[in-house]
mmCIF file of C-alpha atoms in Angstrom:
data_model
loop_
_atom_site.group_PDB
_atom_site.id
_atom_site.type_symbol
_atom_site.label_atom_id
_atom_site.label_comp_id
_atom_site.label_asym_id
_atom_site.label_seq_id
_atom_site.Cartn_x
_atom_site.Cartn_y
_atom_site.Cartn_z
ATOM 1 C CA VAL A 1018 0.009 -0.005 0.015
ATOM 2 C CA LEU A 1019 1.249 3.521 -0.819
ATOM 3 C CA LYS A 1020 2.613 5.404 2.109
ATOM 4 C CA LEU A 1021 2.960 9.165 1.987
ATOM 5 C CA TYR A 1022 5.450 10.932 4.254
ATOM 6 C CA TYR A 1023 4.315 14.418 4.993
ATOM 7 C CA ALA A 1024 4.690 17.327 7.461
ATOM 8 C CA PRO A 1025 2.019 19.893 8.245
ATOM 9 C CA ARG A 1026 2.239 23.245 6.550
ATOM 10 C CA THR A 1027 4.620 21.945 3.828
ATOM 11 C CA CYS A 1028 4.112 21.342 0.084
ATOM 12 C CA ALA A 1029 3.446 17.637 0.923
ATOM 13 C CA LEU A 1030 -0.214 18.820 1.246
ATOM 14 C CA ALA A 1031 -0.488 18.724 -2.591
ATOM 15 C CA SER A 1032 0.325 15.079 -2.869
ATOM 16 C CA HIS A 1033 -1.742 14.212 0.203
ATOM 17 C CA ILE A 1034 -4.929 15.838 -1.307
ATOM 18 C CA ALA A 1035 -4.305 14.112 -4.608
ATOM 19 C CA LEU A 1036 -4.090 10.763 -2.927
ATOM 20 C CA GLU A 1037 -7.282 11.410 -1.065
ATOM 21 C CA LYS A 1038 -9.004 12.496 -4.340
ATOM 22 C CA SER A 1039 -7.680 9.441 -6.209
ATOM 23 C CA GLY A 1040 -9.791 6.981 -4.251
ATOM 24 C CA GLY A 1041 -6.784 4.759 -3.978
ATOM 25 C CA GLU A 1042 -5.624 3.067 -0.764
ATOM 26 C CA TYR A 1043 -2.804 4.820 1.068
ATOM 27 C CA VAL A 1044 -1.535 5.706 4.474
ATOM 28 C CA ALA A 1045 -0.139 8.999 5.573
ATOM 29 C CA GLU A 1046 2.819 9.171 8.016
ATOM 30 C CA ARG A 1047 3.795 12.338 9.637
ATOM 31 C CA VAL A 1048 7.440 13.395 9.833
ATOM 32 C CA ASP A 1049 8.061 15.589 12.740
ATOM 33 C CA PHE A 1050 9.916 18.620 11.471
ATOM 34 C CA ASN A 1051 9.975 20.012 14.984
ATOM 35 C CA SER A 1052 12.452 17.353 16.130
ATOM 36 C CA ASN A 1053 14.182 17.316 12.686
ATOM 37 C CA GLY A 1054 12.610 14.006 11.822
ATOM 38 C CA GLN A 1055 13.492 14.595 8.237
ATOM 39 C CA ARG A 1056 17.147 14.372 9.110
ATOM 40 C CA THR A 1057 17.214 11.086 10.990
ATOM 41 C CA PRO A 1058 19.178 8.241 9.506
ATOM 42 C CA GLU A 1059 15.988 6.250 9.029
ATOM 43 C CA TYR A 1060 14.324 8.983 7.038
ATOM 44 C CA LEU A 1061 17.461 9.777 5.030
ATOM 45 C CA ARG A 1062 17.687 6.103 3.991
ATOM 46 C CA LEU A 1063 14.236 6.488 2.657
ATOM 47 C CA ASN A 1064 14.708 9.913 1.105
ATOM 48 C CA PRO A 1065 18.356 11.131 0.945
ATOM 49 C CA LYS A 1066 17.034 14.630 0.178
ATOM 50 C CA GLY A 1067 15.731 14.895 3.677
ATOM 51 C CA ARG A 1068 12.516 16.587 2.503
ATOM 52 C CA VAL A 1069 8.840 15.811 2.066
ATOM 53 C CA PRO A 1070 6.785 14.638 0.348
ATOM 54 C CA ALA A 1071 8.025 11.170 -0.223
ATOM 55 C CA LEU A 1072 5.832 8.371 -1.471
ATOM 56 C CA ALA A 1073 6.842 4.772 -0.591
ATOM 57 C CA THR A 1074 5.555 2.341 -3.203
ATOM 58 C CA GLY A 1075 6.021 -1.407 -3.662
ATOM 59 C CA ARG A 1076 8.866 -0.600 -6.146
ATOM 60 C CA GLY A 1077 10.662 2.186 -4.235
ATOM 61 C CA VAL A 1078 10.272 5.747 -2.992
ATOM 62 C CA LEU A 1079 9.289 8.641 -5.184
ATOM 63 C CA THR A 1080 9.948 12.299 -4.371
ATOM 64 C CA GLU A 1081 9.084 15.737 -5.848
ATOM 65 C CA ASN A 1082 5.476 16.842 -6.046
ATOM 66 C CA PRO A 1083 5.243 17.017 -9.885
ATOM 67 C CA ALA A 1084 6.447 13.429 -10.146
ATOM 68 C CA ILE A 1085 4.282 12.096 -7.282
ATOM 69 C CA LEU A 1086 1.199 13.871 -8.659
ATOM 70 C CA LEU A 1087 1.600 12.330 -12.019
ATOM 71 C CA TYR A 1088 2.187 8.953 -10.560
ATOM 72 C CA ILE A 1089 -0.975 9.266 -8.516
ATOM 73 C CA ALA A 1090 -2.942 10.248 -11.675
ATOM 74 C CA GLN A 1091 -1.531 7.322 -13.650
ATOM 75 C CA SER A 1092 -2.002 4.812 -10.856
ATOM 76 C CA PHE A 1093 -5.677 5.666 -10.378
ATOM 77 C CA PRO A 1094 -6.790 6.560 -13.932
ATOM 78 C CA LYS A 1095 -10.530 6.260 -13.035
ATOM 79 C CA SER A 1096 -10.159 9.264 -10.851
ATOM 80 C CA LYS A 1097 -9.278 11.322 -13.968
ATOM 81 C CA LEU A 1098 -6.868 13.541 -12.151
ATOM 82 C CA ALA A 1099 -4.945 14.295 -15.324
ATOM 83 C CA PRO A 1100 -5.450 14.375 -19.098
ATOM 84 C CA LEU A 1101 -3.488 11.209 -19.561
ATOM 85 C CA ASP A 1102 -4.631 10.645 -23.176
ATOM 86 C CA ASP A 1103 -3.658 14.033 -24.454
ATOM 87 C CA PRO A 1104 0.130 14.730 -24.364
ATOM 88 C CA PHE A 1105 -0.256 18.441 -25.022
ATOM 89 C CA ALA A 1106 -2.820 18.966 -22.223
ATOM 90 C CA LEU A 1107 -0.711 16.763 -19.913
ATOM 91 C CA ALA A 1108 2.357 18.881 -20.739
ATOM 92 C CA GLN A 1109 0.377 21.958 -19.809
ATOM 93 C CA ALA A 1110 -0.481 20.359 -16.463
ATOM 94 C CA GLN A 1111 3.161 19.438 -15.891
ATOM 95 C CA ALA A 1112 4.297 22.933 -16.875
ATOM 96 C CA PHE A 1113 1.881 24.401 -14.301
ATOM 97 C CA ASN A 1114 3.138 22.064 -11.555
ATOM 98 C CA SER A 1115 6.730 22.701 -12.625
ATOM 99 C CA TYR A 1116 6.087 26.413 -12.220
ATOM 100 C CA MET A 1117 4.688 25.805 -8.744
ATOM 101 C CA CYS A 1118 7.766 23.879 -7.614
ATOM 102 C CA SER A 1119 10.603 25.726 -9.290
ATOM 103 C CA THR A 1120 9.343 29.333 -9.121
ATOM 104 C CA VAL A 1121 6.440 29.879 -6.700
ATOM 105 C CA HIS A 1122 7.580 27.496 -3.991
ATOM 106 C CA ILE A 1123 11.180 28.706 -4.368
ATOM 107 C CA ALA A 1124 10.043 32.331 -4.064
ATOM 108 C CA SER A 1125 8.117 31.485 -0.932
ATOM 109 C CA ALA A 1126 11.015 29.534 0.625
ATOM 110 C CA HIS A 1127 13.245 32.543 0.610
ATOM 111 C CA ARG A 1128 11.321 33.798 3.570
ATOM 112 C CA GLY A 1129 11.810 30.892 6.003
ATOM 113 C CA ARG A 1130 14.659 28.962 4.479
ATOM 114 C CA GLY A 1131 16.959 31.672 3.162
ATOM 115 C CA TYR A 1132 19.897 29.846 4.918
ATOM 116 C CA ARG A 1133 19.803 27.498 1.972
ATOM 117 C CA TRP A 1134 21.229 30.190 -0.283
ATOM 118 C CA ALA A 1135 23.278 32.484 1.904
ATOM 119 C CA ASP A 1136 25.092 32.134 5.283
ATOM 120 C CA ASP A 1137 24.945 35.644 6.719
ATOM 121 C CA GLU A 1138 21.976 37.101 8.607
ATOM 122 C CA GLN A 1139 21.855 40.331 6.648
ATOM 123 C CA ALA A 1140 21.525 38.489 3.327
ATOM 124 C CA ILE A 1141 18.877 36.229 4.734
ATOM 125 C CA ALA A 1142 16.948 39.261 6.002
ATOM 126 C CA SER A 1143 17.322 40.960 2.600
ATOM 127 C CA MET A 1144 15.890 37.910 0.847
ATOM 128 C CA LYS A 1145 12.950 37.972 3.274
ATOM 129 C CA ARG A 1146 12.117 41.528 2.314
ATOM 130 C CA LYS A 1147 11.636 40.558 -1.340
ATOM 131 C CA VAL A 1148 9.492 37.596 -0.936
ATOM 132 C CA LYS A 1149 6.089 39.376 -0.722
ATOM 133 C CA GLN A 1150 6.618 41.205 -4.047
ATOM 134 C CA ASN A 1151 7.893 38.014 -5.720
ATOM 135 C CA MET A 1152 4.886 36.040 -4.490
ATOM 136 C CA ILE A 1153 2.549 38.832 -5.745
ATOM 137 C CA ASP A 1154 4.346 38.730 -9.128
ATOM 138 C CA CYS A 1155 3.978 34.900 -9.311
ATOM 139 C CA PHE A 1156 0.303 34.953 -8.424
ATOM 140 C CA THR A 1157 -0.376 37.843 -10.822
ATOM 141 C CA LEU A 1158 1.016 35.541 -13.609
ATOM 142 C CA VAL A 1159 -1.031 32.589 -12.324
ATOM 143 C CA GLU A 1160 -4.239 34.748 -12.194
ATOM 144 C CA ASN A 1161 -3.796 36.379 -15.601
ATOM 145 C CA GLU A 1162 -2.079 33.708 -17.652
ATOM 146 C CA MET A 1163 -2.503 30.218 -16.113
ATOM 147 C CA LEU A 1164 -5.622 29.601 -14.135
ATOM 148 C CA ARG A 1165 -8.501 28.997 -16.484
ATOM 149 C CA GLY A 1166 -11.169 28.645 -13.863
ATOM 150 C CA PRO A 1167 -12.934 27.305 -12.094
ATOM 151 C CA TRP A 1168 -10.101 24.765 -11.907
ATOM 152 C CA VAL A 1169 -6.515 25.337 -13.057
ATOM 153 C CA MET A 1170 -6.954 23.394 -16.249
ATOM 154 C CA GLY A 1171 -10.557 24.593 -16.837
ATOM 155 C CA ASP A 1172 -13.717 22.548 -16.194
ATOM 156 C CA ALA A 1173 -11.891 19.441 -14.884
ATOM 157 C CA PHE A 1174 -10.241 19.173 -11.527
ATOM 158 C CA SER A 1175 -6.661 17.971 -11.935
ATOM 159 C CA ILE A 1176 -3.408 17.357 -10.142
ATOM 160 C CA CYS A 1177 -2.718 21.077 -10.559
ATOM 161 C CA ASP A 1178 -5.449 22.004 -8.218
ATOM 162 C CA PRO A 1179 -3.977 20.611 -4.986
ATOM 163 C CA TYR A 1180 -0.612 22.088 -5.815
ATOM 164 C CA LEU A 1181 -2.060 25.597 -6.459
ATOM 165 C CA PHE A 1182 -4.223 25.271 -3.259
ATOM 166 C CA THR A 1183 -1.053 24.442 -1.290
ATOM 167 C CA MET A 1184 0.809 27.446 -2.672
ATOM 168 C CA SER A 1185 -2.152 29.815 -2.106
ATOM 169 C CA GLY A 1186 -2.138 28.585 1.438
ATOM 170 C CA PHE A 1187 1.229 30.231 1.891
ATOM 171 C CA LEU A 1188 -0.022 33.664 0.923
ATOM 172 C CA GLU A 1189 -1.417 34.649 4.255
ATOM 173 C CA GLY A 1190 1.943 33.936 5.918
ATOM 174 C CA HIS A 1191 3.565 36.388 3.567
ATOM 175 C CA GLY A 1192 0.999 39.029 4.378
ATOM 176 C CA ILE A 1193 -0.814 38.745 1.117
ATOM 177 C CA ASP A 1194 -4.659 38.746 0.813
ATOM 178 C CA VAL A 1195 -5.643 36.003 -1.653
ATOM 179 C CA ASN A 1196 -8.557 38.209 -2.735
ATOM 180 C CA LEU A 1197 -6.060 40.282 -4.689
ATOM 181 C CA PHE A 1198 -6.368 37.394 -7.173
ATOM 182 C CA PRO A 1199 -10.161 36.657 -7.675
ATOM 183 C CA LYS A 1200 -9.761 33.494 -9.664
ATOM 184 C CA VAL A 1201 -7.134 32.098 -7.255
ATOM 185 C CA ALA A 1202 -9.432 33.028 -4.360
ATOM 186 C CA ALA A 1203 -12.404 31.222 -6.039
ATOM 187 C CA GLN A 1204 -10.329 28.141 -6.629
ATOM 188 C CA MET A 1205 -9.156 28.220 -2.962
ATOM 189 C CA SER A 1206 -12.764 28.422 -1.759
ATOM 190 C CA ALA A 1207 -13.873 25.560 -3.968
ATOM 191 C CA MET A 1208 -10.994 23.428 -2.593
ATOM 192 C CA GLN A 1209 -11.932 24.310 0.999
ATOM 193 C CA ALA A 1210 -15.494 23.215 0.354
ATOM 194 C CA ASP A 1211 -14.281 19.784 -0.911
ATOM 195 C CA PRO A 1212 -14.841 17.043 1.735
ATOM 196 C CA ALA A 1213 -11.735 15.293 0.556
ATOM 197 C CA VAL A 1214 -9.664 18.419 1.159
ATOM 198 C CA GLN A 1215 -11.231 18.841 4.596
ATOM 199 C CA ARG A 1216 -10.414 15.159 5.524
ATOM 200 C CA VAL A 1217 -6.735 15.776 4.644
ATOM 201 C CA LEU A 1218 -6.552 19.093 6.536
ATOM 202 C CA THR A 1219 -8.177 17.415 9.591
ATOM 203 C CA VAL A 1220 -5.486 14.743 9.560
ATOM 204 C CA GLN A 1221 -2.651 17.134 8.928
ATOM 205 C CA LEU A 1222 -3.559 19.804 11.488
ATOM 206 C CA SER A 1223 -4.689 17.479 14.185
ATOM 207 C CA VAL B 1388 6.093 22.109 -37.011
ATOM 208 C CA LEU B 1389 7.507 22.444 -33.453
ATOM 209 C CA LYS B 1390 9.520 25.590 -32.783
ATOM 210 C CA LEU B 1391 11.858 25.766 -29.881
ATOM 211 C CA TYR B 1392 12.867 29.173 -28.536
ATOM 212 C CA TYR B 1393 16.290 28.963 -26.894
ATOM 213 C CA ALA B 1394 19.194 31.050 -25.867
ATOM 214 C CA PRO B 1395 22.797 29.774 -25.713
ATOM 215 C CA ARG B 1396 24.173 28.747 -22.307
ATOM 216 C CA THR B 1397 20.722 28.375 -20.783
ATOM 217 C CA CYS B 1398 18.771 25.424 -19.655
ATOM 218 C CA ALA B 1399 16.960 25.403 -23.019
ATOM 219 C CA LEU B 1400 19.828 23.167 -24.157
ATOM 220 C CA ALA B 1401 18.100 20.226 -22.451
ATOM 221 C CA SER B 1402 14.903 20.535 -24.631
ATOM 222 C CA HIS B 1403 16.930 21.261 -27.701
ATOM 223 C CA ILE B 1404 18.955 18.069 -27.340
ATOM 224 C CA ALA B 1405 15.843 16.037 -26.667
ATOM 225 C CA LEU B 1406 14.220 17.418 -29.830
ATOM 226 C CA GLU B 1407 17.287 16.503 -31.838
ATOM 227 C CA LYS B 1408 17.332 12.993 -30.335
ATOM 228 C CA SER B 1409 13.584 12.531 -30.979
ATOM 229 C CA GLY B 1410 13.977 12.401 -34.703
ATOM 230 C CA GLY B 1411 11.019 14.650 -34.970
ATOM 231 C CA GLU B 1412 10.816 17.790 -37.170
ATOM 232 C CA TYR B 1413 11.459 21.043 -35.459
ATOM 233 C CA VAL B 1414 13.076 24.383 -35.924
ATOM 234 C CA ALA B 1415 15.163 26.200 -33.302
ATOM 235 C CA GLU B 1416 14.876 29.967 -32.923
ATOM 236 C CA ARG B 1417 17.424 31.872 -30.947
ATOM 237 C CA VAL B 1418 16.181 34.541 -28.460
ATOM 238 C CA ASP B 1419 18.871 37.216 -28.038
ATOM 239 C CA PHE B 1420 19.377 37.676 -24.307
ATOM 240 C CA ASN B 1421 22.151 40.214 -24.909
ATOM 241 C CA SER B 1422 19.454 42.629 -26.237
ATOM 242 C CA ASN B 1423 16.878 41.388 -23.673
ATOM 243 C CA GLY B 1424 14.948 39.619 -26.494
ATOM 244 C CA GLN B 1425 13.114 37.617 -23.855
ATOM 245 C CA ARG B 1426 11.428 40.868 -22.633
ATOM 246 C CA THR B 1427 10.108 42.122 -25.911
ATOM 247 C CA PRO B 1428 6.356 42.466 -26.313
ATOM 248 C CA GLU B 1429 6.328 39.808 -29.050
ATOM 249 C CA TYR B 1430 8.205 37.257 -26.966
ATOM 250 C CA LEU B 1431 6.071 38.038 -23.800
ATOM 251 C CA ARG B 1432 2.913 37.354 -25.836
ATOM 252 C CA LEU B 1433 4.382 33.985 -26.674
ATOM 253 C CA ASN B 1434 5.714 33.254 -23.165
ATOM 254 C CA PRO B 1435 4.551 35.640 -20.410
ATOM 255 C CA LYS B 1436 7.352 34.257 -18.129
ATOM 256 C CA GLY B 1437 9.999 35.858 -20.332
ATOM 257 C CA ARG B 1438 12.184 32.816 -20.108
ATOM 258 C CA VAL B 1439 13.436 30.007 -22.303
ATOM 259 C CA PRO B 1440 12.845 27.272 -23.235
ATOM 260 C CA ALA B 1441 9.414 27.789 -24.842
ATOM 261 C CA LEU B 1442 8.063 25.286 -27.429
ATOM 262 C CA ALA B 1443 5.485 26.490 -29.939
ATOM 263 C CA THR B 1444 3.157 23.728 -31.021
ATOM 264 C CA GLY B 1445 0.092 23.648 -33.243
ATOM 265 C CA ARG B 1446 -2.044 23.873 -30.105
ATOM 266 C CA GLY B 1447 -0.152 26.507 -28.153
ATOM 267 C CA VAL B 1448 3.090 27.178 -26.306
ATOM 268 C CA LEU B 1449 4.607 25.041 -23.654
ATOM 269 C CA THR B 1450 7.132 26.052 -21.106
ATOM 270 C CA GLU B 1451 9.230 24.464 -18.405
ATOM 271 C CA ASN B 1452 11.893 21.834 -19.283
ATOM 272 C CA PRO B 1453 10.271 18.890 -17.352
ATOM 273 C CA ALA B 1454 7.054 19.504 -19.211
ATOM 274 C CA ILE B 1455 8.556 19.995 -22.648
ATOM 275 C CA LEU B 1456 10.795 16.976 -22.229
ATOM 276 C CA LEU B 1457 7.848 14.720 -21.432
ATOM 277 C CA TYR B 1458 5.931 16.131 -24.296
ATOM 278 C CA ILE B 1459 8.773 15.359 -26.697
ATOM 279 C CA ALA B 1460 8.986 11.830 -25.391
ATOM 280 C CA GLN B 1461 5.209 11.368 -25.759
ATOM 281 C CA SER B 1462 5.114 13.008 -29.206
ATOM 282 C CA PHE B 1463 7.833 10.830 -30.677
ATOM 283 C CA PRO B 1464 7.421 7.472 -28.770
ATOM 284 C CA LYS B 1465 9.524 5.521 -31.316
ATOM 285 C CA SER B 1466 12.564 7.431 -30.020
ATOM 286 C CA LYS B 1467 12.001 5.802 -26.531
ATOM 287 C CA LEU B 1468 13.102 8.871 -24.656
ATOM 288 C CA ALA B 1469 11.016 8.008 -21.626
ATOM 289 C CA PRO B 1470 9.570 4.834 -19.976
ATOM 290 C CA LEU B 1471 6.037 5.769 -21.118
ATOM 291 C CA ASP B 1472 4.412 2.393 -20.338
ATOM 292 C CA ASP B 1473 5.740 2.225 -16.811
ATOM 293 C CA PRO B 1474 4.241 4.861 -14.464
ATOM 294 C CA PHE B 1475 6.678 4.229 -11.679
ATOM 295 C CA ALA B 1476 9.739 4.519 -13.869
ATOM 296 C CA LEU B 1477 8.213 7.522 -15.558
ATOM 297 C CA ALA B 1478 7.698 9.133 -12.148
ATOM 298 C CA GLN B 1479 11.371 8.476 -11.283
ATOM 299 C CA ALA B 1480 12.370 10.239 -14.484
ATOM 300 C CA GLN B 1481 10.117 13.138 -13.705
ATOM 301 C CA ALA B 1482 11.419 13.321 -10.111
ATOM 302 C CA PHE B 1483 14.942 13.497 -11.511
ATOM 303 C CA ASN B 1484 13.935 16.307 -13.908
ATOM 304 C CA SER B 1485 12.036 18.114 -11.143
ATOM 305 C CA TYR B 1486 15.135 18.056 -8.991
ATOM 306 C CA MET B 1487 17.205 19.496 -11.916
ATOM 307 C CA CYS B 1488 14.790 22.361 -12.276
ATOM 308 C CA SER B 1489 13.758 23.260 -8.707
ATOM 309 C CA THR B 1490 16.967 22.439 -6.818
ATOM 310 C CA VAL B 1491 20.059 22.191 -9.148
ATOM 311 C CA HIS B 1492 19.192 25.025 -11.520
ATOM 312 C CA ILE B 1493 17.900 27.237 -8.694
ATOM 313 C CA ALA B 1494 21.135 26.668 -6.737
ATOM 314 C CA SER B 1495 23.110 27.662 -9.875
ATOM 315 C CA ALA B 1496 20.927 30.722 -10.639
ATOM 316 C CA HIS B 1497 21.927 32.305 -7.321
ATOM 317 C CA ARG B 1498 25.283 33.183 -8.818
ATOM 318 C CA GLY B 1499 24.194 35.115 -11.850
ATOM 319 C CA ARG B 1500 20.556 35.971 -11.078
ATOM 320 C CA GLY B 1501 20.537 36.681 -7.362
ATOM 321 C CA TYR B 1502 18.674 39.879 -8.114
ATOM 322 C CA ARG B 1503 15.595 37.667 -8.393
ATOM 323 C CA TRP B 1504 15.603 37.058 -4.704
ATOM 324 C CA ALA B 1505 17.149 40.163 -3.109
ATOM 325 C CA ASP B 1506 17.703 43.855 -4.060
ATOM 326 C CA ASP B 1507 20.864 44.824 -2.325
ATOM 327 C CA GLU B 1508 24.315 44.208 -3.659
ATOM 328 C CA GLN B 1509 25.691 42.715 -0.441
ATOM 329 C CA ALA B 1510 23.000 40.101 -0.246
ATOM 330 C CA ILE B 1511 23.551 39.256 -3.897
ATOM 331 C CA ALA B 1512 27.260 38.882 -3.236
ATOM 332 C CA SER B 1513 26.547 36.707 -0.231
ATOM 333 C CA MET B 1514 24.347 34.440 -2.358
ATOM 334 C CA LYS B 1515 27.107 34.038 -4.909
ATOM 335 C CA ARG B 1516 29.574 32.829 -2.190
ATOM 336 C CA LYS B 1517 27.274 29.880 -1.345
ATOM 337 C CA VAL B 1518 26.606 28.646 -4.828
ATOM 338 C CA LYS B 1519 29.758 26.520 -5.271
ATOM 339 C CA GLN B 1520 29.070 24.505 -2.080
ATOM 340 C CA ASN B 1521 25.399 24.053 -2.928
ATOM 341 C CA MET B 1522 26.181 22.868 -6.417
ATOM 342 C CA ILE B 1523 28.771 20.416 -4.989
ATOM 343 C CA ASP B 1524 26.102 19.180 -2.529
ATOM 344 C CA CYS B 1525 23.562 18.728 -5.323
ATOM 345 C CA PHE B 1526 26.066 16.861 -7.549
ATOM 346 C CA THR B 1527 27.087 14.611 -4.656
ATOM 347 C CA LEU B 1528 23.512 13.613 -4.333
ATOM 348 C CA VAL B 1529 23.187 13.010 -8.055
ATOM 349 C CA GLU B 1530 26.358 10.998 -8.086
ATOM 350 C CA ASN B 1531 25.649 8.883 -5.014
ATOM 351 C CA GLU B 1532 21.821 8.473 -5.133
ATOM 352 C CA MET B 1533 20.401 9.249 -8.510
ATOM 353 C CA LEU B 1534 22.602 8.587 -11.557
ATOM 354 C CA ARG B 1535 22.522 4.839 -12.183
ATOM 355 C CA GLY B 1536 25.023 4.886 -15.086
ATOM 356 C CA PRO B 1537 25.886 4.853 -17.756
ATOM 357 C CA TRP B 1538 22.751 6.951 -18.293
ATOM 358 C CA VAL B 1539 20.644 8.637 -15.625
ATOM 359 C CA MET B 1540 17.996 5.919 -15.652
ATOM 360 C CA GLY B 1541 20.444 3.127 -16.281
ATOM 361 C CA ASP B 1542 21.054 1.361 -19.539
ATOM 362 C CA ALA B 1543 18.581 3.454 -21.523
ATOM 363 C CA PHE B 1544 19.136 7.052 -22.639
ATOM 364 C CA SER B 1545 16.200 9.154 -21.533
ATOM 365 C CA ILE B 1546 14.862 12.713 -21.273
ATOM 366 C CA CYS B 1547 16.843 12.986 -17.963
ATOM 367 C CA ASP B 1548 20.235 12.842 -19.748
ATOM 368 C CA PRO B 1549 20.022 16.096 -21.687
ATOM 369 C CA TYR B 1550 18.936 17.838 -18.577
ATOM 370 C CA LEU B 1551 21.723 16.466 -16.427
ATOM 371 C CA PHE B 1552 24.208 17.332 -19.221
ATOM 372 C CA THR B 1553 22.899 20.868 -19.213
ATOM 373 C CA MET B 1554 23.292 21.258 -15.477
ATOM 374 C CA SER B 1555 26.780 19.544 -15.536
ATOM 375 C CA GLY B 1556 27.797 22.110 -18.132
ATOM 376 C CA PHE B 1557 27.170 24.852 -15.571
ATOM 377 C CA LEU B 1558 29.744 23.394 -13.168
ATOM 378 C CA GLU B 1559 32.838 24.790 -14.799
ATOM 379 C CA GLY B 1560 31.451 28.300 -14.495
ATOM 380 C CA HIS B 1561 31.112 27.703 -10.779
ATOM 381 C CA GLY B 1562 34.779 26.611 -10.542
ATOM 382 C CA ILE B 1563 33.831 22.983 -9.947
ATOM 383 C CA ASP B 1564 35.676 20.190 -11.662
ATOM 384 C CA VAL B 1565 33.186 17.612 -12.964
ATOM 385 C CA ASN B 1566 35.724 14.842 -12.368
ATOM 386 C CA LEU B 1567 34.823 15.179 -8.647
ATOM 387 C CA PHE B 1568 31.819 13.173 -9.687
ATOM 388 C CA PRO B 1569 33.064 10.142 -11.768
ATOM 389 C CA LYS B 1570 29.615 8.953 -12.951
ATOM 390 C CA VAL B 1571 28.521 12.416 -13.863
ATOM 391 C CA ALA B 1572 31.762 12.993 -15.740
ATOM 392 C CA ALA B 1573 31.306 9.794 -17.619
ATOM 393 C CA GLN B 1574 27.768 10.647 -18.584
ATOM 394 C CA MET B 1575 28.981 14.050 -19.771
ATOM 395 C CA SER B 1576 31.712 12.536 -21.936
ATOM 396 C CA ALA B 1577 29.151 10.086 -23.442
ATOM 397 C CA MET B 1578 26.836 13.080 -24.224
ATOM 398 C CA GLN B 1579 29.722 15.009 -25.801
ATOM 399 C CA ALA B 1580 30.511 12.060 -28.060
ATOM 400 C CA ASP B 1581 26.913 11.889 -29.379
ATOM 401 C CA PRO B 1582 26.600 13.330 -32.908
ATOM 402 C CA ALA B 1583 23.130 14.681 -32.065
ATOM 403 C CA VAL B 1584 24.456 16.610 -29.083
ATOM 404 C CA GLN B 1585 27.335 17.910 -31.251
ATOM 405 C CA ARG B 1586 24.855 19.111 -33.839
ATOM 406 C CA VAL B 1587 22.911 21.055 -31.218
ATOM 407 C CA LEU B 1588 25.945 22.584 -29.651
ATOM 408 C CA THR B 1589 27.193 23.636 -33.132
ATOM 409 C CA VAL B 1590 23.913 25.412 -33.796
ATOM 410 C CA GLN B 1591 23.660 26.974 -30.327
ATOM 411 C CA LEU B 1592 27.299 28.219 -30.140
ATOM 412 C CA SER B 1593 27.680 29.440 -33.731
#
């Protein structure tokens, strides 16, 4: 059975919601970031990156949201979480998720994890000051150029939606009102109204 | 016909090599970064991100290497550039490419494009100082945990190989000898010996 390693308030929420929406069997195991659980020898054997999400499968461990999300969609095709029969539409979905991980999440991470990219406190403080504007720039692009509405890919819910919802959830912590972006805000509300999303949030935040 | 927008010495090399290896018909159009060609109104209409690569198709424009690479593999299945019939193996390939874009390329970009994440010169200089160690850490993980050899995914060349080759090509600019990583160095040599790779480099560097 699939086992998702997650920590609350991290990007692992995207893969967790997709698993819940897939209808597939899985278990979710919390990694305790407060005690640096992602750096224990046991966890590093599982995922040498020392990050979440990680998805343990019968054939090995997968990492990286864009890969895990595609794997969930392909493993549970009846849930129609991705346009698997249309390479162009699938590439659009992958491009969206790639933007989430390599631009939006990275922009956000410069607030709390600046130590990854600089050692001195002044530089880390300087990075923090730019995060809000960078996130606004990212979400302006999402609002104007990417999100079709009501879901990211249009009428059909897809693996892009849990990932956008996860990134939108970071906005408040950056002091940004999601209502600056009406389509993003509507997608966020629709996600919050989804019982599957509510079940995952209950588990993660309990 | 597919049209790839690229600039020399950028990550667009990955998609360019994959197209050349695919056997498919395409044209490559250079975007002149020296004159800020990626910021012209014409280019921004095509790709509002103002980046390369971008792949114009009959149905629209695709961006982001991990998405374009998968699209190339799916569009030209005879070239066997990805394990399309094996969702787990495909997810492993996508996880590798996701790591290239969201961790390795980002680590590298803090040397020349630190202005994306901070405004003041001292912070940008501080980021630059950390890039070499971050790149060494990334390639240590690639060498020890990811690259199976001789190709990234093992015996079969895949869409992961042009992407790794592109990132390995950044090492010298960071003052890092690729021979610190024997498997990465061997993959790089094998890529350099490939006539398809040579054709692409001739076009890009002419």
